[in-house]
XYZ file of C-alpha atoms in Angstrom:
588
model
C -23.074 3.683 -12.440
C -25.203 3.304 -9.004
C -28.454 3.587 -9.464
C -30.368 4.933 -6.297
C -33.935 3.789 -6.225
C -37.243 5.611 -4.743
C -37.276 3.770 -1.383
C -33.590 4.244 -1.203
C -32.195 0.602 -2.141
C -28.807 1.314 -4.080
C -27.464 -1.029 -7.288
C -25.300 -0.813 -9.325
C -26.543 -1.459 -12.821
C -23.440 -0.521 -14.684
C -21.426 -2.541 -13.654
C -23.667 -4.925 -12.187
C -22.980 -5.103 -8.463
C -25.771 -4.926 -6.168
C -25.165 -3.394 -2.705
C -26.907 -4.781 0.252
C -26.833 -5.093 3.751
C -25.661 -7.845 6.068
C -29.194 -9.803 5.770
C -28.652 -9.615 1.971
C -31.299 -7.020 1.418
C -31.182 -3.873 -0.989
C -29.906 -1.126 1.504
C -31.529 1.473 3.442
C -28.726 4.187 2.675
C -30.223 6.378 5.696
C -28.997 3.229 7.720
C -26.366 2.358 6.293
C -23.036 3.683 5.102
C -21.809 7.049 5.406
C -18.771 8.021 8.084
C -20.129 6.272 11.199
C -19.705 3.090 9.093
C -16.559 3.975 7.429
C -15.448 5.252 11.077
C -15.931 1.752 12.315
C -14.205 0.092 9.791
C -10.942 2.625 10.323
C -11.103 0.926 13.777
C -9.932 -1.897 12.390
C -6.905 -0.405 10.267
C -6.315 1.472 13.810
C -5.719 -1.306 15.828
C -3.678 -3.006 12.576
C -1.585 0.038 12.546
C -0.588 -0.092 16.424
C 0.020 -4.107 15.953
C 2.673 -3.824 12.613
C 4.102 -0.300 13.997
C 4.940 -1.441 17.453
C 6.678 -4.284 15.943
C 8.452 -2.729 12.898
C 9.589 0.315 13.984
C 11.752 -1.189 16.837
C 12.447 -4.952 15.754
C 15.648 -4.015 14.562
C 16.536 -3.181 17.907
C 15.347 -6.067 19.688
C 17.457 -8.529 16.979
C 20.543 -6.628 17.123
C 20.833 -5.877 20.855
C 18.730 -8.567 22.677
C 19.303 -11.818 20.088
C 22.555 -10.739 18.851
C 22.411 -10.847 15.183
C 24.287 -8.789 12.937
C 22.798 -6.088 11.682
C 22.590 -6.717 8.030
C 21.179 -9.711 8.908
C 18.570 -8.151 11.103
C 17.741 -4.983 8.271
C 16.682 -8.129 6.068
C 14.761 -9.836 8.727
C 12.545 -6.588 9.061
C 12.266 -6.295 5.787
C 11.368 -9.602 4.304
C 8.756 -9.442 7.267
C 7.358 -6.215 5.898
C 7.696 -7.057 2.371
C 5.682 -11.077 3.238
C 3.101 -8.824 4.815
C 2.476 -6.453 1.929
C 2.568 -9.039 -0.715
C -0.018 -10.994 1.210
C -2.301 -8.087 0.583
C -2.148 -9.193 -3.034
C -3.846 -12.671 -1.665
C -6.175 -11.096 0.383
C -7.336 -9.134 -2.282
C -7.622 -11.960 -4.655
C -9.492 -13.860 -1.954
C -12.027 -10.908 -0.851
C -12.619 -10.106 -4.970
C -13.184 -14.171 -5.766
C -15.141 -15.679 -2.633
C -14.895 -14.237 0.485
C -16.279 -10.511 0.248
C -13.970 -7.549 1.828
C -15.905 -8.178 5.267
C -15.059 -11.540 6.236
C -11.681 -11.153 5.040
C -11.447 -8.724 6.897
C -12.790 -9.969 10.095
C -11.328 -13.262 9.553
C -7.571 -11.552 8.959
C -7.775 -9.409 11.894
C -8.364 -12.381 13.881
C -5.351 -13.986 12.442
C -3.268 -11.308 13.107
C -4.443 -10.759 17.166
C -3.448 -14.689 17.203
C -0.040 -14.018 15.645
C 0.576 -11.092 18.138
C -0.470 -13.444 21.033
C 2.570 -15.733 19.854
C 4.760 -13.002 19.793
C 4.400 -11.563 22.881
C 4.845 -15.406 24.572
C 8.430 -15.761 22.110
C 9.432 -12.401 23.610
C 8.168 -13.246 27.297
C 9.683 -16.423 28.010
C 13.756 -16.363 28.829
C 14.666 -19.747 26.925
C 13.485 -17.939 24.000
C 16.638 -15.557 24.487
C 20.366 -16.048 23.943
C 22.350 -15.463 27.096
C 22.873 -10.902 27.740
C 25.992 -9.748 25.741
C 27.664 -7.180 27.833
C 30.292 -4.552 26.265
C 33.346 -7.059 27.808
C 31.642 -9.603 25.584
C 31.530 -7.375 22.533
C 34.868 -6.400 22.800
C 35.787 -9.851 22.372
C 33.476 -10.517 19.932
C 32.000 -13.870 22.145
C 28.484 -12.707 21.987
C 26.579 -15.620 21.446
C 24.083 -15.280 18.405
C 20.067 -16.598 19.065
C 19.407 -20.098 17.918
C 17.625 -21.664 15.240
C 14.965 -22.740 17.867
C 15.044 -19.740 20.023
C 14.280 -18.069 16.813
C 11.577 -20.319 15.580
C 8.716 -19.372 17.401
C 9.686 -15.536 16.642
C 9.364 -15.854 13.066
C 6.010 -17.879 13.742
C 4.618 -15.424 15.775
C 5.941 -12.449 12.984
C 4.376 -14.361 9.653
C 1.166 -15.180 11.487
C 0.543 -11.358 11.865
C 2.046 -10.811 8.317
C -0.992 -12.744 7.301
C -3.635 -11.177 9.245
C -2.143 -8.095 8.410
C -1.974 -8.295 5.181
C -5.617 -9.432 4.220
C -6.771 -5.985 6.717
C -4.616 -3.884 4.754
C -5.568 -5.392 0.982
C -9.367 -4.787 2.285
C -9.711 -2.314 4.740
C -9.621 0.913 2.401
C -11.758 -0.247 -0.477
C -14.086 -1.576 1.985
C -14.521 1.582 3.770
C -14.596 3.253 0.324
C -17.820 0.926 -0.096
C -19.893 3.327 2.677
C -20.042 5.953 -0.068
C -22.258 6.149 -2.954
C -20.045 7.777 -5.654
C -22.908 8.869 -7.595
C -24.285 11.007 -4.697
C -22.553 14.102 -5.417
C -22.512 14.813 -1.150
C -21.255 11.141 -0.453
C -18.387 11.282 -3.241
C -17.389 14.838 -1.781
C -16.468 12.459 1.234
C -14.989 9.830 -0.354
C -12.670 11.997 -1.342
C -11.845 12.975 2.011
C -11.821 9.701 3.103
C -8.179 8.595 1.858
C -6.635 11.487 3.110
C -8.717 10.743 6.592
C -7.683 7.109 6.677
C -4.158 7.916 6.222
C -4.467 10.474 8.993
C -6.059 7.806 11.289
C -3.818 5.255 10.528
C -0.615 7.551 11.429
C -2.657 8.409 14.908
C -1.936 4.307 15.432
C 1.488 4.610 14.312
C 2.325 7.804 16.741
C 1.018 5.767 19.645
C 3.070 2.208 18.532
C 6.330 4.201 17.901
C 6.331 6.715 21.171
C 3.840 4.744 23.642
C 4.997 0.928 22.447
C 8.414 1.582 21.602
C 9.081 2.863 24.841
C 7.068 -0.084 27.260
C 8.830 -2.593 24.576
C 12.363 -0.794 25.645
C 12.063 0.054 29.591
C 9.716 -2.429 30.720
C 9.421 -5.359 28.687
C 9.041 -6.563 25.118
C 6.610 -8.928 26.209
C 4.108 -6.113 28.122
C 4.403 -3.874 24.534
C 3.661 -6.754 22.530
C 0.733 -8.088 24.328
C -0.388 -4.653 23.972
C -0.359 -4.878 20.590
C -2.218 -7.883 21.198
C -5.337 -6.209 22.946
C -5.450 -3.709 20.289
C -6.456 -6.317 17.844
C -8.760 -7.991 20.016
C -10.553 -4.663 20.318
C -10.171 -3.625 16.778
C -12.162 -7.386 15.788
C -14.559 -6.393 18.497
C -15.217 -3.039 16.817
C -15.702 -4.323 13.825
C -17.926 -6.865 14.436
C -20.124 -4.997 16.288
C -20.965 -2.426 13.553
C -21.584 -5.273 11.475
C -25.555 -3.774 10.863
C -24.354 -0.249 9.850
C -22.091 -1.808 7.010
C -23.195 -1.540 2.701
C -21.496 -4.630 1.547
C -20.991 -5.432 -2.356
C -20.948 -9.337 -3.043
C -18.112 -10.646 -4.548
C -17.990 -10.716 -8.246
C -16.103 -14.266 -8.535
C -12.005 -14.372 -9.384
C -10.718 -11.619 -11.016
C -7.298 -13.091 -11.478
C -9.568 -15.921 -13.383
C -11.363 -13.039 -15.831
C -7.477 -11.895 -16.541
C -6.032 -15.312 -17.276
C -8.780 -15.723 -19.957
C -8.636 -13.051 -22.035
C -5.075 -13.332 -22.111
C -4.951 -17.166 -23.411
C -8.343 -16.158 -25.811
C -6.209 -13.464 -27.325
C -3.321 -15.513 -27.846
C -5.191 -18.174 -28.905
C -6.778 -15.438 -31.754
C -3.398 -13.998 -32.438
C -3.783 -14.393 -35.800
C -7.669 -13.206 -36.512
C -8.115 -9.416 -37.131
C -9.620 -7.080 -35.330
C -12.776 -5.859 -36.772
C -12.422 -2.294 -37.916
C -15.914 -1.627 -36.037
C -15.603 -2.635 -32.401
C -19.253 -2.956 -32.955
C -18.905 -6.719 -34.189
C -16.947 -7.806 -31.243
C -18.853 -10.617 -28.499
C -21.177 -8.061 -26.184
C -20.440 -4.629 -27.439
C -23.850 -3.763 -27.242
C -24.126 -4.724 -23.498
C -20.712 -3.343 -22.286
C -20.739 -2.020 -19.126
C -17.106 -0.232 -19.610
C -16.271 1.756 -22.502
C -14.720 0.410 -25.301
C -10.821 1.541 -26.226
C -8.380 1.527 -28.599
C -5.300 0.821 -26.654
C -4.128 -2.405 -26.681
C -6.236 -3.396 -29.192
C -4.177 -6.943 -29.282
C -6.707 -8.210 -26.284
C -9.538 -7.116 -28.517
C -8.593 -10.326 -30.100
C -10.251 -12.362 -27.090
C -13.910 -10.859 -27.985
C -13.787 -11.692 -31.706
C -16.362 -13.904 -32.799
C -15.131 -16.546 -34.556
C -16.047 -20.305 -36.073
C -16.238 -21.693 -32.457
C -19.489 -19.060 -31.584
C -21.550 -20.442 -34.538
C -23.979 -21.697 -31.568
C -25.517 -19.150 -29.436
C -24.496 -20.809 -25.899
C -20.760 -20.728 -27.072
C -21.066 -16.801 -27.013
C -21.933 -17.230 -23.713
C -18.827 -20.031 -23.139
C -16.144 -17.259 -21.278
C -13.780 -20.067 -22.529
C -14.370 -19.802 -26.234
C -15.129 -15.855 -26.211
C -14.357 -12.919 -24.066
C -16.895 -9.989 -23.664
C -15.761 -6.428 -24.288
C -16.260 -5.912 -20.785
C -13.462 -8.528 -19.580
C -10.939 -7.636 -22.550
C -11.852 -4.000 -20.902
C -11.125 -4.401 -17.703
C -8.230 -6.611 -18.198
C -6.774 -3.370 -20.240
C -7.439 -1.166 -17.146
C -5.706 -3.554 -14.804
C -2.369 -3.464 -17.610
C -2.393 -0.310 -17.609
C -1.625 0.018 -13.768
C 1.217 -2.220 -14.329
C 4.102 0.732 -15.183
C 3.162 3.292 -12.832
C 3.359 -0.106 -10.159
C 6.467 -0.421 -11.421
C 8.146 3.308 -10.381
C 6.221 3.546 -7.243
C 8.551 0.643 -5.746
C 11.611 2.469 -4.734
C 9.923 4.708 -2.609
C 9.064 1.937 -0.349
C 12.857 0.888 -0.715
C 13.704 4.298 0.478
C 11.476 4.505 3.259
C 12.244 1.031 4.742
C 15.639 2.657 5.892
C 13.523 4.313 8.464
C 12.990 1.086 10.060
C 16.187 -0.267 9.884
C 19.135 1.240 9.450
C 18.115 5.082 10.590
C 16.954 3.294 13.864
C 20.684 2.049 13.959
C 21.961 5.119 13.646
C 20.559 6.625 16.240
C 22.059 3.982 18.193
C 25.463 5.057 17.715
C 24.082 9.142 18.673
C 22.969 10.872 21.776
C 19.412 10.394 22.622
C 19.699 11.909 26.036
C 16.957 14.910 26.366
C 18.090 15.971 30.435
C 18.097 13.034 32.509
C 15.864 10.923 29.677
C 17.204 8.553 26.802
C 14.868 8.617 24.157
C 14.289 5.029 23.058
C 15.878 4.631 18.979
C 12.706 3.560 18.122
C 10.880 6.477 19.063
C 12.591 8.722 17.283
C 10.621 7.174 14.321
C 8.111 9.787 15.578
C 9.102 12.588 13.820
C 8.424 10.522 10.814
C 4.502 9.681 11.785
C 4.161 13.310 13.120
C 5.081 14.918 9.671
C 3.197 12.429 7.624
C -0.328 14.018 9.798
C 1.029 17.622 9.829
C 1.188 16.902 5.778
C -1.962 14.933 5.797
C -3.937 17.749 7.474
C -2.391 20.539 5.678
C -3.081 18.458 1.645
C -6.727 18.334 3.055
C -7.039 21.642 4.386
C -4.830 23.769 2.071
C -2.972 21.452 -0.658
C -5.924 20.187 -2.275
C -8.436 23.453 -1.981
C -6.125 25.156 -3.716
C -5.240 22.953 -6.107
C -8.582 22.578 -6.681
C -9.124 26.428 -7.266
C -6.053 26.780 -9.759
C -6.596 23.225 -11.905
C -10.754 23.251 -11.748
C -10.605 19.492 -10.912
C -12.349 18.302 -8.080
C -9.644 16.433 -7.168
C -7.219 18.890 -6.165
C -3.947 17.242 -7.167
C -4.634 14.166 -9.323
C -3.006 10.981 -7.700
C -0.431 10.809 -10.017
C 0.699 14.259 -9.148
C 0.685 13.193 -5.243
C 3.132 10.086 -5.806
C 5.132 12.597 -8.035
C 5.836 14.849 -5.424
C 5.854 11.980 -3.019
C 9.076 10.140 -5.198
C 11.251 13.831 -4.869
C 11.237 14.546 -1.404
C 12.362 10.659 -0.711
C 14.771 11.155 -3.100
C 15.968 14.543 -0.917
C 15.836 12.550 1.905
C 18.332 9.648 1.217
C 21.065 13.135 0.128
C 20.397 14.633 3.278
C 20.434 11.230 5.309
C 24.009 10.686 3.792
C 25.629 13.968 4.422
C 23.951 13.259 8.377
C 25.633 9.849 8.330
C 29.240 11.220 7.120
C 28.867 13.984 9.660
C 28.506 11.371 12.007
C 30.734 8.456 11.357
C 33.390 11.484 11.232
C 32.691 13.002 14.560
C 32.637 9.639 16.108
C 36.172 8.139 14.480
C 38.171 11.813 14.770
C 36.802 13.310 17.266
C 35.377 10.217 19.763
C 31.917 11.931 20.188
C 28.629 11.469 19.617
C 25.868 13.976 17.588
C 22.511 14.338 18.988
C 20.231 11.823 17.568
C 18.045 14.551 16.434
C 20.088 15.086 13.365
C 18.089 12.135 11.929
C 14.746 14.513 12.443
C 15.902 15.973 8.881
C 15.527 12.861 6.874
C 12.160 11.316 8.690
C 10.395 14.794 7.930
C 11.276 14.092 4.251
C 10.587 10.594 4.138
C 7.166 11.413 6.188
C 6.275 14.001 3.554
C 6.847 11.986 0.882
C 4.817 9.093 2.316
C 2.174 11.808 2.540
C 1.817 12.395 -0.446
C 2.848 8.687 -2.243
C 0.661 6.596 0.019
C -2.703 8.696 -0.416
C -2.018 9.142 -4.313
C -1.177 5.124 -4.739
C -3.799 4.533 -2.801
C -6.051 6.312 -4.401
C -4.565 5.692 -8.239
C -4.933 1.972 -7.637
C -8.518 2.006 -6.499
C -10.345 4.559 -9.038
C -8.162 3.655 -11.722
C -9.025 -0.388 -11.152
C -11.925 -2.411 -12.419
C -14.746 -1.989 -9.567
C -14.969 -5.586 -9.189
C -11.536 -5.687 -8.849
C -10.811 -3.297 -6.254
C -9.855 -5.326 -3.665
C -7.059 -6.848 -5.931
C -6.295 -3.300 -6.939
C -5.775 -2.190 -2.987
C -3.239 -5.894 -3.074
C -1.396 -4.903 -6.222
C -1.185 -1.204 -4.749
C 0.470 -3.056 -1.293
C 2.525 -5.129 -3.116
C 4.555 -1.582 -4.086
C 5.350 -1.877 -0.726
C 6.110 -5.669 -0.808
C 8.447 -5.074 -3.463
C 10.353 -1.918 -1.880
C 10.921 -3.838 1.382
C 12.513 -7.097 -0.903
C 14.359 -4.968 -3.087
C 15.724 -2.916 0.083
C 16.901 -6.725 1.338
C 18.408 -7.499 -2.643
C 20.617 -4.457 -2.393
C 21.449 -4.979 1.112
C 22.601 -8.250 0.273
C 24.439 -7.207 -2.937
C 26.212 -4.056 -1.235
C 27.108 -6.134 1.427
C 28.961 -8.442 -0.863
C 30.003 -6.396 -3.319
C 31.794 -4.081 -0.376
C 33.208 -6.462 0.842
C 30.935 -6.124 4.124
C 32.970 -2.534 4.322
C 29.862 -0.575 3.831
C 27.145 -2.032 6.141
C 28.625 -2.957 9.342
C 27.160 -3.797 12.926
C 29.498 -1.508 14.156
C 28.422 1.781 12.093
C 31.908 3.550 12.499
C 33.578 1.222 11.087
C 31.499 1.195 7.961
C 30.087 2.943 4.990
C 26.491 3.438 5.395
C 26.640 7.178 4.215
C 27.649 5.184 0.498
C 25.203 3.387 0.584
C 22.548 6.447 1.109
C 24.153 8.271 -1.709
C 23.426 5.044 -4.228
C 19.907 5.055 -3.284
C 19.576 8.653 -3.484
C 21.135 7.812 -7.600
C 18.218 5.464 -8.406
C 15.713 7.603 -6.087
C 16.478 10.066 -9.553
C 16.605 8.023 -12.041
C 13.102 6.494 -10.782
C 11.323 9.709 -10.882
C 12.180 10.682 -14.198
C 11.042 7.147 -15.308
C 7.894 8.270 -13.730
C 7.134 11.346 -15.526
C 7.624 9.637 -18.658
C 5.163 7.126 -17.587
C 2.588 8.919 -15.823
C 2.620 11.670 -18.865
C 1.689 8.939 -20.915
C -1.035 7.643 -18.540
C -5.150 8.051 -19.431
C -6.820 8.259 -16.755
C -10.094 6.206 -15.929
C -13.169 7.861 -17.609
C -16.482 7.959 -15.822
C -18.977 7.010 -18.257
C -22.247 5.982 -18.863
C -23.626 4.440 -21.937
C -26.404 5.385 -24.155
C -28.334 2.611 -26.749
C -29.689 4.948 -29.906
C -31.737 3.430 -33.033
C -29.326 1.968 -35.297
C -27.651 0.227 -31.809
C -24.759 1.766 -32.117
C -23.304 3.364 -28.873
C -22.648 6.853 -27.599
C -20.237 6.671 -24.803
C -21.514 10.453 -22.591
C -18.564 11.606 -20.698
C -18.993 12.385 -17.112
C -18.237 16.122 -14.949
C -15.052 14.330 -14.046
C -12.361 14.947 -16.628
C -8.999 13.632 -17.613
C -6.516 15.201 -16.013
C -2.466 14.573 -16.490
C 0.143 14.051 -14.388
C 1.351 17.925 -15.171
C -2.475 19.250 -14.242
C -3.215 19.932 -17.988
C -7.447 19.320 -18.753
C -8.172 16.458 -21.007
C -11.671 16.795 -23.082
């Protein structure tokens, strides 16, 4: 719980993290915080968003038709990219949570990544960096001549430098903008809660420029001027940053989470054999928990349990010898993330398709609109301009009246956003196949070519879906964590996407093999790629139903405080805020 003092310093005395501001002091919170900070911060996220997008959304492109790789091979290229960027965030998280603070990770990632999109717009500038121009008498002949090992060195530099930066903004960014707003401040949580659905909107106003703006520079007058846009953006976004440096509420690091985790795990193996005493009352720091105590997994409880070893009174305070309620605690909450992590992957699998092989597709289709050919890339628009149409609407309709018919502040809970989030991709990969089929068939019978806006279909699904999934994971993994933890939360929430990319690259790699290289094919006609929709559109099913069954089984986070009475006992007081399941039903 924050507690707000008389001369407006703010700590946090439940859970023992004092906010200050950058000279260390208590903060002034009419100073400090509130939506000019957290404005300031999106900056940063902005210019992140215009760096990744310009690249992602169009790489595919520039491997298949400028180095001449196959496009299986360049899918998985974008992907493991994407997925080594994401997992990163778990890193960053770890680092920001342990040592660092969310700030200077922050500030020190975004300077990585402006250096790793410097790189990349030399590796894409200079011509020995290029394999000779395959022209369509080459391709009939299959004599194209593939890109090097060295011509592709620098590339990959220049992409896992910014997968680095990029990864400790995006593992930070969100929970450290979260940090502007005093959740016990019944005015500055009413923001918060706008705040994910506004930083998602933000974020997909850098994504709209990268894939219409970028995409088109990168395609009609040089991959090296769009890149070293993407470049300048960073440089700005660190400048930004930096600059509202005095405006910010920073919370100090509260030392290695992952550390905290790995101890009560080897305490409570270590105690497997003790029992657990029937009053929770007798386990190490009961009294002075700062997060209520609960009965599931009551196996960790183990870890707290004061045995021989604690005879002396500085062994109770030995983290090595004996957890505290709070750790065992907090280690539960993190566990309990760990299955709805687990469903949320193959929506990232799903939507990586929009990166790579829809952008092929629409390839192979007319893009002509009058004299202009829209750019493959840019099509990838549609997708960013439904996920703010959805954005706006769950903030200005969704979610009012939501919060009308369920009586949750909330709106729709967050696992009821990823819910809806799971269907519509799962809609999406059906309606991308029959698109495909209608294709491939039109092309091979009939030796024409579908307008590319067929593919509008499946990106205003997938947007949708992303929407909804991307606020409500979001979201889910930062209330739902440990506060100390949050950071690590945001990186476990990002790996999601980490794994979805990989997992996109597995089955690309299995299918290709298992096919017998007849379903994904450079040359789309010739293959199967419609089959390959329809599979993922079969586990896209399977997944959600997994997902109820897990998120009806979920409890979510309770706000509490905690009460000392005579006989020391506790009385854990239930906040306003109230349980509520993944169907909408009211938990006392």
């Amino acid at each position: 719980m924050v507690l707000v003092a008389s001369h407006g310093e703010e700590e946090n005395g439940a859970e023992g993290i004092t906010v200050v501001d950058f000279r260390g002091h208590p903060v002034d919170k009419s100073k400090t915080g509130g939506w000019l900070a957290a404005g300031l911060i999106l900056g940063t996220e902005l210019a992140e968003r215009i760096c990744v997008m310009g690249i992602a959304m169009n790489l595919v492109t520039y491997l298949v038709g400028v180095l001449n790789l196959p496009s299986a091979n360049s899918a998985t290229i974008v992907t493991n990219v994407m997925g080594t960027l994401n997992l990163l965030g778990l890193l960053g998280g770890f680092v920001a949570d342990a040592k660092l603070g969310r700030y200077l990770t922050v500030a020190i990632s975004a300077i990585i990544a402006a250096v790793g999109a410097c790189l990349l717009t030399v590796a894409t500038t200079i011509p020995s960096m290029r394999p000779p121009t395959c022209t369509s008498v080459r391709k009939q002949h299959h004599e194209c001549i593939q890109a090097s090992g060295k011509q592709l060195a620098l590339l990959f530099v220049a992409l896992y430098t910014i997968a680095v930066g990029g990864g400790g903004i995006k593992s930070n960014v969100s929970g450290f903008g979260s940090d502007q707003f005093d959740i016990t401040d019944p005015r500055e949580e009413r923001r918060m809660i706008f705040f994910f659905n506004r930083f998602y909107f933000f974020i997909s106003i850098g994504s709209l420029f990268s894939v219409v703006v970028l995409v088109y520079v990168q395609d009609n007058v040089g991959r090296g001027w769009g890149y070293g846009i993407s470049a300048v953006a960073m440089v700005v976004g660190v400048a930004v940053l930096l600059c509202g440096t005095p405006l910010y509420r920073f919370k100090k690091p509260q030392g290695s989470p992952l550390t905290v985790i790995w101890r009560v795990l080897l305490l409570s193996w270590k105690k497997r054999n003790l029992h657990v005493p029937s009053q929770p009352s007798y386990l190490n720091g009961y009294l002075e928990a700062k997060v209520p105590h609960t009965q599931r997994f009551s196996f960790l409880d183990k870890a707290a349990i004061l045995d021989e070893n604690c005879s002396k009174d500085e062994n109770k305070e030995n983290p090595w010898i004996v957890s505290t309620v709070t750790q065992v605690e907090e280690v539960k909450m993190v566990i309990k993330l760990i299955p709805i992590w687990s469903t949320c992957i193959l929506f990232w699998t799903i939507y990586s398709q929009m990166n790579t092989f829809t952008i092929e597709q629409a390839t192979f289709m007319n893009r002509k609109v009058g004299s202009l050919v829209v750019p493959a890339g840019s099509l990838s628009a549609f997708l960013i301009i439904t996920i703010l149409i959805f954005t706006s609407l769950n903030e200005k309709l969704t979610v009012p009246l939501a919060r009308k018919l369920t009586h949750n502040v909330q709106g729709l809970t967050s696992l009821q956003r990823v819910g809806i989030g799971l269907v519509f991709s799962s809609f999406a990969m059906v309606v991308a196949a029959v698109v495909e089929k209608k294709r491939r068939m039109n092309a091979v019978t009939n030796n024409t070519t579908i307008s590319a806006f067929w593919l509008v279909p499946q990106f205003f699904l997938v947007g949708a879906g992303e929407a909804f999934a991307y606020v409500g994971q979001l979201e889910f993994f930062i209330r739902e964590a440990p506060e100390r933890m949050k950071s690590m939360s945001t990186g476990l929430f990002l790996s999601t996407l980490s794994m979805g990319y990989f997992v996109s690259s597995l089955l690309v790699s299995i299918v290709h093999k298992a096919s017998k290289k007849r379903w994904l094919r450079s040359n789309l006609n010739k293959g199967r790629l419609d089959d390959f929709y329809w599979l993922l559109a079969v586990l896209g099913a399977l997944n959600f139903i997994l997902f109820l069954v897990l998120a009806s089984r979920h409890q979510y986070k309770v706000q509490s405080s905690i009460k000392q009475n005579d006989s020391a006992e506790k009385e854990l007081v239930n906040s306003n805020d109230l349980k509520v399941g993944v169907g909408g039903k009211e938990e006392a």
